[in-house]
């Protein structure tokens, strides 16, 4: 047998093989620290994040580098065996459980560990992205979540991040979203998963820059950050800061905006992609119909997935993305009762007023004449810009006409523009005096809101009204309150306006107010800035298209704001259709009404409307449609011709993308009997909600986190009622307490609004009862003061759970292991063995019971420590007789015990490593066939080859003695009682833990 590692070897002297796993205790600068995470660097060895253990540095956070500091990982042979005088060996059991919880799951563990513990419905389809990310099909956890609008992509992202955190691969997280969904995303990840993100919007960055030294990188101040893509892409300073940071995981929402090579968003993505391990992209419309552009997006995930960006198959990239629609089989079956079916889109015909008919006459005669006529405008598309403005509102028409007059008046060709200028002035005169009394659509809107929907004083009904034009939005916000009967302060508060010209804070405030049931907002008038990513369904199931976008995709995106997962009432859609009696007039029945019908048909038959035209971008759809209208085609002819390739333009390309993109992810994977939640029900309040316990992926001594927390509080704070002012409601499971200073320090990572509004530094309300937490979240949405819930759900990731777990760990002295009297025939040493790769991540984690028989020089191993402890009677009812035991003979056996453990690990290493090694070797083979003509391409290839090698297990295992089970000295061989446990032989085959 080989000798156990020396202290120097275990302290990580050899660069590239540093082993500092989370949960280990180290000594740096003569102080004890608990390792939180470790990551190799290019120049300074391993970067190790720690929290203080010894008295002088207790609960202080710090970062050390093994190349700059001596970081001593304690020699397991020098472990001190100590007494445990706590009732029922509570301290020992808590210590063992804390080590289990703080040890990262190995990379070879593909199953989900935490899926049943969060505030989300148990829908298997929402787990599949996390399963794909961890499946090993890709070299790293990288994927594009391309589910259509409303299926819950944020929840899928949250679950994926949670699983990465449990594996020690999610300490440093960057989330990049559009500015108007920053708070929404931050809110979902905290309230449902207990993942705190610090929001760095414009105000947040200013605040941080005031608090940190000048020139310091703001992204080093917080480990988990959410920031808007607009903030990052427009500032060279942030680009420089991002180039200096490595992340464990980066999330980019609405990632279709990254496609155009050379754009600022694309440059940002190309900066982040190689500087993170995990990369999650999310978009309901992830490509623009161009194979090369989509290959660019996939290339961010894996540069070698696609050899030819103009020709590739679904099989080439199916491990990198997942896509489902509402009618996909697994979604349809699992969503029953969770998402109300949408109603039809109602076209509300609005006969034009006399004043409007005059404008229709002018447009038909001068700007958009029928067959054989010539438009007065020299710009073919501009007449349709005029038409769309008019179909929106007279306010929008006036703005468009005014802007065009100014443009033409600046030109040097007065004669060439004279006719158009004259026509514009006539339109200006016709529109100059129009008011809401002249607007047929406005009159219809008021009728619909008051009579059909029921919006008005004394009603709680809410509606979102969409328009493409800012001028229309501003006009509606001004005149609607009085028309709906609101007066005084109520008239000021009942309508909110949202458009792209508002700051990110103003946009987020609009969304938050509209989503809180107790606010006076009844109507949100918004532009298409709210058509992507924003949740408007919490208090609303009514949507009105004041004007209809000339794009199926945009219509679908708008509808998706209220037609989404979690909608309790059937969404209802109305569109105001302005009609005209003028011969040749292109009113809303020509384009808008037909597009609404086609979108509805596509949604019900295909689950999405984006593939109808094959253009996949709203702007491209609108431009193509207008060009076809200029050719004399109808809307149906335009849509059908585009899909059939009647024009001979890119038809093969369109079919290629539609054919392989649509079906991906539609079929649920075959059931794996080894996966899924365990059968043991949670005890006490944690079972509320009727869910099963955590998956058997997690080895646990305690049957629930609730019981672990209960015992931990009794051990760490026996006087918690006085010291923490702890109050416990046994019936509901609510815990209320005043957080101590060290916990308050940890809470700084929580959303600042949440900390301030809920006054968490003064008192915290937490629970394991899911129903209570869900009720608190719902109650917050009905509040007028805050959308943050008063009570938070305690998950394994919650700062309170992590804080108590760390308190338990440091309760055991430096390099101490307890002796536990148990139902054993001979001493059994509990040993942790961890193999790691060059990146410092665990590849194999084993929990062993080891016996050394000195007389026969024989070492025996059981590699299922948790099961062994249960067989030996280690549990909450065991007796602690507090008998003194001489630890000297037990300590003498430590070298032989550790040699036995290492020999056992070495024997089975290849078998344990196989699930990890096989996909890495497959990737390297694929990489070997990837040819790049450029130097940059060859460097990328070399970097990926090095990365693949770095993921393989390397070096010797890290060993740690956790405890020793010793026989009861009062029990004789003939005494009655359960049979004594002894290890018969080494484990015949490796377990899954």
PDB file of C-alpha atoms in Angstrom, residues 139 838-839 920 923-924 927 939-952:
ATOM      1  CA  UNK A 139     -17.753  19.403 -22.198  1.00  0.00           C
ATOM      2  CA  UNK A 838      -6.628  20.214 -12.327  1.00  0.00           C
ATOM      3  CA  UNK A 839      -9.300  22.866 -11.843  1.00  0.00           C
ATOM      4  CA  UNK A 920     -14.282  13.954 -22.442  1.00  0.00           C
ATOM      5  CA  UNK A 923     -15.065  15.584 -27.207  1.00  0.00           C
ATOM      6  CA  UNK A 924     -11.324  15.324 -27.789  1.00  0.00           C
ATOM      7  CA  UNK A 927     -11.882  18.356 -31.515  1.00  0.00           C
ATOM      8  CA  UNK A 939      -5.390  28.781 -30.410  1.00  0.00           C
ATOM      9  CA  UNK A 940      -9.023  28.122 -29.586  1.00  0.00           C
ATOM     10  CA  UNK A 941      -8.495  24.475 -30.427  1.00  0.00           C
ATOM     11  CA  UNK A 942      -5.455  24.279 -28.173  1.00  0.00           C
ATOM     12  CA  UNK A 943      -7.332  26.003 -25.347  1.00  0.00           C
ATOM     13  CA  UNK A 944     -10.234  23.577 -25.602  1.00  0.00           C
ATOM     14  CA  UNK A 945      -7.898  20.582 -25.694  1.00  0.00           C
ATOM     15  CA  UNK A 946      -6.200  21.824 -22.520  1.00  0.00           C
ATOM     16  CA  UNK A 947      -9.600  22.371 -20.948  1.00  0.00           C
ATOM     17  CA  UNK A 948     -10.698  18.834 -21.774  1.00  0.00           C
ATOM     18  CA  UNK A 949      -7.546  17.422 -20.187  1.00  0.00           C
ATOM     19  CA  UNK A 950      -8.002  19.592 -17.104  1.00  0.00           C
ATOM     20  CA  UNK A 951     -11.397  17.995 -16.387  1.00  0.00           C
ATOM     21  CA  UNK A 952      -9.950  14.512 -15.888  1.00  0.00           C
TER      22      UNK A 952
END
